[in-house]
Amino acid sequence: MIAHFILTIDGPAGVGKSTLAKRTAGALGVAYLDTGAMFRTLALAVEKNGKELRGHALTDFLQKFAFALEGVGAGARLLCNGRVVGDEVRSEEAGMAAARLAVLPEAREVLKDRQRDIGETADLVAEGRDMGTAIFPSAARKIFLDARPLVRAERRAMQLAVMGQHVDIVDLAERIRERDDMDRNRVIAPLRPAPDATIIDTSDLSVDEVFAKIMETIGRRPE
Ligand code: DC
């Protein structure tokens, strides 16, 4: 097995993970793995299926979905069963559904295998909640991004607005708080920094400043 370079970026919703992970992957010329998009895709598929699935039935259902990466950096695309995963998974409802699915051990097991398979095929920036703790504990470098809850809600609202989804900020802050609770308090692979992660509070930093800190952490100069 070839040891690939893996940089993990974990953190709660709305902290700027995707923006920074894409940019860092671009600067390093490596692939970008958005594991939240994997949970979102499967959560929407489970919802569409309609029936409440648990245990082996859930595992069997989830095993039908294969994931692959195409391209590098900001141009990287996640494919599910050969189809590009796009903005259809980016609503806050899909995020909540993903957080609900993510507490189920069957879903975490299936995606753990998928994520590690991808990590064995390419150098990666892997973004999620448990990349540094559970999926790639021996990753070369680990970053944990955090920010104050209101700042995260404002950033998320701006991202959603860009996609034409306008939401009430107070309502969104409440949903993010609920999602944080689910992510931090689940039994398996809860959201928390790995002991060897560099923690960056992004609340009062610009994207460029956070990017510079990440590059500094991994011993590169930001271009
Ligand atoms: O990063 P995101 O907002 O796209 O993630 C959506 C949800 O998926 C998140 O609230 C919890 C779950 N998730 C997870 O449990 N583990 C990951 N590695 C990535 C996402």
PDB file of C-alpha atoms and ligand atoms in Angstrom:
ATOM      1  CA  MET A   1       0.000   0.000   0.000  1.00  0.00           C
ATOM      2  CA  ILE A   2       1.398   3.440  -0.917  1.00  0.00           C
ATOM      3  CA  ALA A   3       1.264   5.951   1.939  1.00  0.00           C
ATOM      4  CA  HIS A   4      -0.569   8.974   0.596  1.00  0.00           C
ATOM      5  CA  PHE A   5      -0.348  12.520   1.933  1.00  0.00           C
ATOM      6  CA  ILE A   6      -3.520  13.369   3.830  1.00  0.00           C
ATOM      7  CA  LEU A   7      -4.368  16.703   5.414  1.00  0.00           C
ATOM      8  CA  THR A   8      -7.544  16.605   7.523  1.00  0.00           C
ATOM      9  CA  ILE A   9      -9.748  19.648   8.117  1.00  0.00           C
ATOM     10  CA  ASP A  10     -12.504  19.142  10.674  1.00  0.00           C
ATOM     11  CA  GLY A  11     -14.913  21.482  12.391  1.00  0.00           C
ATOM     12  CA  PRO A  12     -18.569  22.400  12.936  1.00  0.00           C
ATOM     13  CA  ALA A  13     -21.049  23.718  10.357  1.00  0.00           C
ATOM     14  CA  GLY A  14     -20.453  27.160   8.866  1.00  0.00           C
ATOM     15  CA  VAL A  15     -16.857  27.492   9.972  1.00  0.00           C
ATOM     16  CA  GLY A  16     -15.468  27.857   6.453  1.00  0.00           C
ATOM     17  CA  LYS A  17     -14.159  24.303   6.046  1.00  0.00           C
ATOM     18  CA  SER A  18     -15.204  23.800   2.425  1.00  0.00           C
ATOM     19  CA  THR A  19     -13.793  27.110   1.200  1.00  0.00           C
ATOM     20  CA  LEU A  20     -10.476  26.533   2.958  1.00  0.00           C
ATOM     21  CA  ALA A  21     -10.246  22.823   2.169  1.00  0.00           C
ATOM     22  CA  LYS A  22     -10.798  23.477  -1.570  1.00  0.00           C
ATOM     23  CA  ARG A  23      -8.303  26.299  -1.622  1.00  0.00           C
ATOM     24  CA  THR A  24      -5.676  24.319   0.285  1.00  0.00           C
ATOM     25  CA  ALA A  25      -6.168  21.299  -1.985  1.00  0.00           C
ATOM     26  CA  GLY A  26      -5.753  23.602  -4.983  1.00  0.00           C
ATOM     27  CA  ALA A  27      -2.532  25.088  -3.594  1.00  0.00           C
ATOM     28  CA  LEU A  28      -1.130  21.623  -2.883  1.00  0.00           C
ATOM     29  CA  GLY A  29      -2.357  20.223  -6.196  1.00  0.00           C
ATOM     30  CA  VAL A  30      -4.172  17.334  -4.507  1.00  0.00           C
ATOM     31  CA  ALA A  31      -7.741  16.021  -4.482  1.00  0.00           C
ATOM     32  CA  TYR A  32     -10.406  17.390  -2.138  1.00  0.00           C
ATOM     33  CA  LEU A  33     -12.764  15.034  -0.325  1.00  0.00           C
ATOM     34  CA  ASP A  34     -15.963  16.573   1.066  1.00  0.00           C
ATOM     35  CA  THR A  35     -17.256  13.881   3.440  1.00  0.00           C
ATOM     36  CA  GLY A  36     -20.240  16.022   4.479  1.00  0.00           C
ATOM     37  CA  ALA A  37     -21.427  15.768   0.870  1.00  0.00           C
ATOM     38  CA  MET A  38     -21.235  11.962   1.183  1.00  0.00           C
ATOM     39  CA  PHE A  39     -23.461  11.993   4.299  1.00  0.00           C
ATOM     40  CA  ARG A  40     -25.823  14.466   2.628  1.00  0.00           C
ATOM     41  CA  THR A  41     -26.102  12.334  -0.531  1.00  0.00           C
ATOM     42  CA  LEU A  42     -26.889   9.173   1.409  1.00  0.00           C
ATOM     43  CA  ALA A  43     -29.325  10.993   3.720  1.00  0.00           C
ATOM     44  CA  LEU A  44     -31.297  12.289   0.715  1.00  0.00           C
ATOM     45  CA  ALA A  45     -31.302   8.796  -0.823  1.00  0.00           C
ATOM     46  CA  VAL A  46     -32.604   7.289   2.439  1.00  0.00           C
ATOM     47  CA  GLU A  47     -35.328   9.961   2.602  1.00  0.00           C
ATOM     48  CA  LYS A  48     -36.300   9.387  -1.014  1.00  0.00           C
ATOM     49  CA  ASN A  49     -36.548   5.673  -0.360  1.00  0.00           C
ATOM     50  CA  GLY A  50     -39.284   6.513   2.178  1.00  0.00           C
ATOM     51  CA  LYS A  51     -39.081   3.475   4.457  1.00  0.00           C
ATOM     52  CA  GLU A  52     -37.337   3.778   7.818  1.00  0.00           C
ATOM     53  CA  LEU A  53     -34.288   1.526   7.517  1.00  0.00           C
ATOM     54  CA  ARG A  54     -32.246   0.238  10.453  1.00  0.00           C
ATOM     55  CA  GLY A  55     -29.561  -2.389  11.058  1.00  0.00           C
ATOM     56  CA  HIS A  56     -28.680  -4.757   8.200  1.00  0.00           C
ATOM     57  CA  ALA A  57     -31.394  -3.320   5.964  1.00  0.00           C
ATOM     58  CA  LEU A  58     -29.778   0.119   6.250  1.00  0.00           C
ATOM     59  CA  THR A  59     -26.287  -1.287   5.616  1.00  0.00           C
ATOM     60  CA  ASP A  60     -27.515  -3.188   2.537  1.00  0.00           C
ATOM     61  CA  PHE A  61     -29.217  -0.068   1.198  1.00  0.00           C
ATOM     62  CA  LEU A  62     -26.160   2.161   1.737  1.00  0.00           C
ATOM     63  CA  GLN A  63     -23.768  -0.386   0.227  1.00  0.00           C
ATOM     64  CA  LYS A  64     -25.411   0.280  -3.146  1.00  0.00           C
ATOM     65  CA  PHE A  65     -23.787   3.722  -3.339  1.00  0.00           C
ATOM     66  CA  ALA A  66     -20.244   3.958  -4.681  1.00  0.00           C
ATOM     67  CA  PHE A  67     -18.230   7.176  -4.450  1.00  0.00           C
ATOM     68  CA  ALA A  68     -15.317   8.425  -6.533  1.00  0.00           C
ATOM     69  CA  LEU A  69     -13.315  11.638  -6.923  1.00  0.00           C
ATOM     70  CA  GLU A  70     -12.437  13.359 -10.171  1.00  0.00           C
ATOM     71  CA  GLY A  71      -9.963  16.230 -10.570  1.00  0.00           C
ATOM     72  CA  VAL A  72      -7.951  18.176  -8.018  1.00  0.00           C
ATOM     73  CA  GLY A  73      -8.302  21.255  -5.801  1.00  0.00           C
ATOM     74  CA  ALA A  74     -11.278  23.545  -6.280  1.00  0.00           C
ATOM     75  CA  GLY A  75     -12.092  21.678  -9.507  1.00  0.00           C
ATOM     76  CA  ALA A  76     -12.458  18.318  -7.742  1.00  0.00           C
ATOM     77  CA  ARG A  77     -15.811  16.648  -8.128  1.00  0.00           C
ATOM     78  CA  LEU A  78     -17.433  13.968  -6.001  1.00  0.00           C
ATOM     79  CA  LEU A  79     -19.287  11.304  -7.950  1.00  0.00           C
ATOM     80  CA  CYS A  80     -21.924   8.995  -6.510  1.00  0.00           C
ATOM     81  CA  ASN A  81     -22.726   6.001  -8.663  1.00  0.00           C
ATOM     82  CA  GLY A  82     -21.136   7.835 -11.594  1.00  0.00           C
ATOM     83  CA  ARG A  83     -23.163  11.054 -11.174  1.00  0.00           C
ATOM     84  CA  VAL A  84     -21.691  14.350  -9.988  1.00  0.00           C
ATOM     85  CA  VAL A  85     -22.896  15.367  -6.516  1.00  0.00           C
ATOM     86  CA  GLY A  86     -23.951  19.008  -6.903  1.00  0.00           C
ATOM     87  CA  ASP A  87     -25.801  21.821  -5.165  1.00  0.00           C
ATOM     88  CA  GLU A  88     -28.888  19.627  -4.685  1.00  0.00           C
ATOM     89  CA  VAL A  89     -27.296  18.380  -1.424  1.00  0.00           C
ATOM     90  CA  ARG A  90     -26.426  21.841  -0.090  1.00  0.00           C
ATOM     91  CA  SER A  91     -29.713  22.891   1.584  1.00  0.00           C
ATOM     92  CA  GLU A  92     -29.882  23.231   5.372  1.00  0.00           C
ATOM     93  CA  GLU A  93     -32.593  20.499   5.361  1.00  0.00           C
ATOM     94  CA  ALA A  94     -30.133  18.102   3.695  1.00  0.00           C
ATOM     95  CA  GLY A  95     -27.555  19.103   6.344  1.00  0.00           C
ATOM     96  CA  MET A  96     -29.989  18.220   9.149  1.00  0.00           C
ATOM     97  CA  ALA A  97     -30.902  14.927   7.466  1.00  0.00           C
ATOM     98  CA  ALA A  98     -27.172  14.163   7.141  1.00  0.00           C
ATOM     99  CA  ALA A  99     -26.601  14.887  10.839  1.00  0.00           C
ATOM    100  CA  ARG A 100     -29.478  12.522  11.744  1.00  0.00           C
ATOM    101  CA  LEU A 101     -28.087   9.764   9.508  1.00  0.00           C
ATOM    102  CA  ALA A 102     -24.583  10.400  10.877  1.00  0.00           C
ATOM    103  CA  VAL A 103     -25.552   9.197  14.396  1.00  0.00           C
ATOM    104  CA  LEU A 104     -26.316   5.706  13.043  1.00  0.00           C
ATOM    105  CA  PRO A 105     -23.364   3.283  13.332  1.00  0.00           C
ATOM    106  CA  GLU A 106     -24.306   1.522  10.069  1.00  0.00           C
ATOM    107  CA  ALA A 107     -23.975   4.750   8.095  1.00  0.00           C
ATOM    108  CA  ARG A 108     -20.643   5.655   9.718  1.00  0.00           C
ATOM    109  CA  GLU A 109     -19.250   2.174   9.031  1.00  0.00           C
ATOM    110  CA  VAL A 110     -20.215   2.190   5.347  1.00  0.00           C
ATOM    111  CA  LEU A 111     -18.815   5.689   4.823  1.00  0.00           C
ATOM    112  CA  LYS A 112     -15.673   4.958   6.817  1.00  0.00           C
ATOM    113  CA  ASP A 113     -14.834   2.203   4.323  1.00  0.00           C
ATOM    114  CA  ARG A 114     -15.634   4.432   1.347  1.00  0.00           C
ATOM    115  CA  GLN A 115     -13.573   7.333   2.714  1.00  0.00           C
ATOM    116  CA  ARG A 116     -10.558   5.160   3.534  1.00  0.00           C
ATOM    117  CA  ASP A 117     -10.740   3.530   0.098  1.00  0.00           C
ATOM    118  CA  ILE A 118     -10.470   6.983  -1.467  1.00  0.00           C
ATOM    119  CA  GLY A 119      -7.618   7.875   0.917  1.00  0.00           C
ATOM    120  CA  GLU A 120      -5.717   4.849  -0.350  1.00  0.00           C
ATOM    121  CA  THR A 121      -5.897   5.967  -3.952  1.00  0.00           C
ATOM    122  CA  ALA A 122      -4.863   9.626  -3.803  1.00  0.00           C
ATOM    123  CA  ASP A 123      -3.201  12.463  -1.895  1.00  0.00           C
ATOM    124  CA  LEU A 124      -6.045  14.356  -0.249  1.00  0.00           C
ATOM    125  CA  VAL A 125      -7.372  17.240   1.733  1.00  0.00           C
ATOM    126  CA  ALA A 126     -10.188  15.487   3.609  1.00  0.00           C
ATOM    127  CA  GLU A 127     -12.881  17.660   5.150  1.00  0.00           C
ATOM    128  CA  GLY A 128     -15.491  16.614   7.732  1.00  0.00           C
ATOM    129  CA  ARG A 129     -16.121  16.058  11.425  1.00  0.00           C
ATOM    130  CA  ASP A 130     -14.046  12.975  12.246  1.00  0.00           C
ATOM    131  CA  MET A 131     -11.307  12.946   9.604  1.00  0.00           C
ATOM    132  CA  GLY A 132      -8.459  13.500  12.075  1.00  0.00           C
ATOM    133  CA  THR A 133      -9.925  11.437  14.926  1.00  0.00           C
ATOM    134  CA  ALA A 134     -11.573   8.362  13.363  1.00  0.00           C
ATOM    135  CA  ILE A 135     -11.009   8.058   9.615  1.00  0.00           C
ATOM    136  CA  PHE A 136      -7.393   9.130   9.065  1.00  0.00           C
ATOM    137  CA  PRO A 137      -5.859   9.150  12.575  1.00  0.00           C
ATOM    138  CA  SER A 138      -2.357   8.894  11.131  1.00  0.00           C
ATOM    139  CA  ALA A 139      -2.822  11.790   8.660  1.00  0.00           C
ATOM    140  CA  ALA A 140       0.311  13.860   8.034  1.00  0.00           C
ATOM    141  CA  ARG A 141      -1.323  17.091   9.211  1.00  0.00           C
ATOM    142  CA  LYS A 142      -4.567  17.895  11.031  1.00  0.00           C
ATOM    143  CA  ILE A 143      -6.462  21.161  11.281  1.00  0.00           C
ATOM    144  CA  PHE A 144      -9.562  21.899  13.371  1.00  0.00           C
ATOM    145  CA  LEU A 145     -11.453  25.059  12.462  1.00  0.00           C
ATOM    146  CA  ASP A 146     -13.848  26.681  14.904  1.00  0.00           C
ATOM    147  CA  ALA A 147     -15.783  29.965  15.166  1.00  0.00           C
ATOM    148  CA  ARG A 148     -18.401  31.598  17.349  1.00  0.00           C
ATOM    149  CA  PRO A 149     -21.952  30.276  16.653  1.00  0.00           C
ATOM    150  CA  LEU A 150     -23.384  33.586  15.408  1.00  0.00           C
ATOM    151  CA  VAL A 151     -20.470  34.118  13.015  1.00  0.00           C
ATOM    152  CA  ARG A 152     -21.053  30.606  11.641  1.00  0.00           C
ATOM    153  CA  ALA A 153     -24.778  31.256  11.160  1.00  0.00           C
ATOM    154  CA  GLU A 154     -24.008  34.481   9.271  1.00  0.00           C
ATOM    155  CA  ARG A 155     -21.490  32.751   7.015  1.00  0.00           C
ATOM    156  CA  ARG A 156     -23.882  29.881   6.291  1.00  0.00           C
ATOM    157  CA  ALA A 157     -26.691  32.380   5.509  1.00  0.00           C
ATOM    158  CA  MET A 158     -24.399  34.108   3.006  1.00  0.00           C
ATOM    159  CA  GLN A 159     -23.461  30.805   1.332  1.00  0.00           C
ATOM    160  CA  LEU A 160     -27.120  29.815   1.068  1.00  0.00           C
ATOM    161  CA  ALA A 161     -28.036  33.259  -0.333  1.00  0.00           C
ATOM    162  CA  VAL A 162     -25.446  32.820  -3.085  1.00  0.00           C
ATOM    163  CA  MET A 163     -27.302  29.612  -4.037  1.00  0.00           C
ATOM    164  CA  GLY A 164     -30.623  31.507  -4.021  1.00  0.00           C
ATOM    165  CA  GLN A 165     -31.775  30.069  -0.671  1.00  0.00           C
ATOM    166  CA  HIS A 166     -32.851  32.853   1.673  1.00  0.00           C
ATOM    167  CA  VAL A 167     -33.223  31.931   5.328  1.00  0.00           C
ATOM    168  CA  ASP A 168     -34.083  33.641   8.593  1.00  0.00           C
ATOM    169  CA  ILE A 169     -30.816  34.118  10.520  1.00  0.00           C
ATOM    170  CA  VAL A 170     -32.328  33.381  13.960  1.00  0.00           C
ATOM    171  CA  ASP A 171     -33.929  30.194  12.635  1.00  0.00           C
ATOM    172  CA  LEU A 172     -30.658  29.198  10.952  1.00  0.00           C
ATOM    173  CA  ALA A 173     -28.641  29.835  14.144  1.00  0.00           C
ATOM    174  CA  GLU A 174     -31.049  27.520  15.992  1.00  0.00           C
ATOM    175  CA  ARG A 175     -30.682  24.774  13.359  1.00  0.00           C
ATOM    176  CA  ILE A 176     -26.906  25.054  13.466  1.00  0.00           C
ATOM    177  CA  ARG A 177     -27.046  24.755  17.259  1.00  0.00           C
ATOM    178  CA  GLU A 178     -29.183  21.589  16.932  1.00  0.00           C
ATOM    179  CA  ARG A 179     -26.782  20.165  14.356  1.00  0.00           C
ATOM    180  CA  ASP A 180     -23.786  20.993  16.580  1.00  0.00           C
ATOM    181  CA  ASP A 181     -25.467  19.146  19.471  1.00  0.00           C
ATOM    182  CA  MET A 182     -26.033  16.059  17.330  1.00  0.00           C
ATOM    183  CA  ASP A 183     -22.502  16.156  15.892  1.00  0.00           C
ATOM    184  CA  ARG A 184     -20.732  16.755  19.212  1.00  0.00           C
ATOM    185  CA  ASN A 185     -22.776  14.394  21.374  1.00  0.00           C
ATOM    186  CA  ARG A 186     -23.160  11.306  19.203  1.00  0.00           C
ATOM    187  CA  VAL A 187     -21.622   8.129  20.593  1.00  0.00           C
ATOM    188  CA  ILE A 188     -19.542   7.196  17.542  1.00  0.00           C
ATOM    189  CA  ALA A 189     -16.932   9.581  16.148  1.00  0.00           C
ATOM    190  CA  PRO A 190     -18.288  12.772  17.768  1.00  0.00           C
ATOM    191  CA  LEU A 191     -17.062  16.124  16.511  1.00  0.00           C
ATOM    192  CA  ARG A 192     -13.921  17.065  18.417  1.00  0.00           C
ATOM    193  CA  PRO A 193     -10.346  18.026  17.601  1.00  0.00           C
ATOM    194  CA  ALA A 194      -7.798  15.231  17.387  1.00  0.00           C
ATOM    195  CA  PRO A 195      -5.186  15.587  20.150  1.00  0.00           C
ATOM    196  CA  ASP A 196      -2.548  16.392  17.513  1.00  0.00           C
ATOM    197  CA  ALA A 197      -4.715  18.853  15.525  1.00  0.00           C
ATOM    198  CA  THR A 198      -3.875  22.545  15.148  1.00  0.00           C
ATOM    199  CA  ILE A 199      -6.967  24.485  16.257  1.00  0.00           C
ATOM    200  CA  ILE A 200      -7.725  27.745  14.437  1.00  0.00           C
ATOM    201  CA  ASP A 201     -10.517  30.058  15.587  1.00  0.00           C
ATOM    202  CA  THR A 202     -11.658  31.722  12.381  1.00  0.00           C
ATOM    203  CA  SER A 203     -14.227  34.106  13.954  1.00  0.00           C
ATOM    204  CA  ASP A 204     -12.182  37.255  13.445  1.00  0.00           C
ATOM    205  CA  LEU A 205     -10.028  36.152  10.519  1.00  0.00           C
ATOM    206  CA  SER A 206     -10.501  36.605   6.785  1.00  0.00           C
ATOM    207  CA  VAL A 207     -10.348  33.615   4.422  1.00  0.00           C
ATOM    208  CA  ASP A 208      -6.849  34.745   3.345  1.00  0.00           C
ATOM    209  CA  GLU A 209      -5.690  34.887   6.957  1.00  0.00           C
ATOM    210  CA  VAL A 210      -7.002  31.394   7.760  1.00  0.00           C
ATOM    211  CA  PHE A 211      -5.474  30.060   4.546  1.00  0.00           C
ATOM    212  CA  ALA A 212      -2.098  31.579   5.514  1.00  0.00           C
ATOM    213  CA  LYS A 213      -2.317  29.918   8.945  1.00  0.00           C
ATOM    214  CA  ILE A 214      -3.118  26.538   7.383  1.00  0.00           C
ATOM    215  CA  MET A 215      -0.190  26.831   4.979  1.00  0.00           C
ATOM    216  CA  GLU A 216       2.060  27.840   7.870  1.00  0.00           C
ATOM    217  CA  THR A 217       0.902  24.773   9.836  1.00  0.00           C
ATOM    218  CA  ILE A 218       1.819  22.480   6.989  1.00  0.00           C
ATOM    219  CA  GLY A 219       5.099  24.251   6.380  1.00  0.00           C
ATOM    220  CA  ARG A 220       4.203  25.896   3.069  1.00  0.00           C
ATOM    221  CA  ARG A 221       4.234  29.490   1.993  1.00  0.00           C
ATOM    222  CA  PRO A 222       0.800  30.783   0.828  1.00  0.00           C
ATOM    223  CA  GLU A 223       1.130  31.906  -2.824  1.00  0.00           C
TER     224      GLU A 223
HETATM  225  O1   DC B   1     -20.026  19.397   6.580  1.00  0.00           O
HETATM  226  P1   DC B   1     -21.527  19.293   6.249  1.00  0.00           P
HETATM  227  O2   DC B   1     -22.327  20.429   6.800  1.00  0.00           O
HETATM  228  O3   DC B   1     -21.755  19.097   4.783  1.00  0.00           O
HETATM  229  O4   DC B   1     -22.018  17.951   6.988  1.00  0.00           O
HETATM  230  C1   DC B   1     -23.368  17.575   7.075  1.00  0.00           C
HETATM  231  C2   DC B   1     -23.578  16.627   8.245  1.00  0.00           C
HETATM  232  O5   DC B   1     -22.962  15.357   7.944  1.00  0.00           O
HETATM  233  C3   DC B   1     -22.965  17.055   9.581  1.00  0.00           C
HETATM  234  O6   DC B   1     -23.838  17.858  10.343  1.00  0.00           O
HETATM  235  C4   DC B   1     -22.675  15.742  10.264  1.00  0.00           C
HETATM  236  C5   DC B   1     -22.410  14.786   9.125  1.00  0.00           C
HETATM  237  N1   DC B   1     -20.986  14.525   8.925  1.00  0.00           N
HETATM  238  C6   DC B   1     -20.381  13.635   9.787  1.00  0.00           C
HETATM  239  O7   DC B   1     -21.013  13.144  10.714  1.00  0.00           O
HETATM  240  N2   DC B   1     -19.089  13.276   9.598  1.00  0.00           N
HETATM  241  C7   DC B   1     -18.364  13.808   8.593  1.00  0.00           C
HETATM  242  N3   DC B   1     -17.101  13.435   8.431  1.00  0.00           N
HETATM  243  C8   DC B   1     -18.953  14.760   7.715  1.00  0.00           C
HETATM  244  C9   DC B   1     -20.269  15.110   7.920  1.00  0.00           C
END
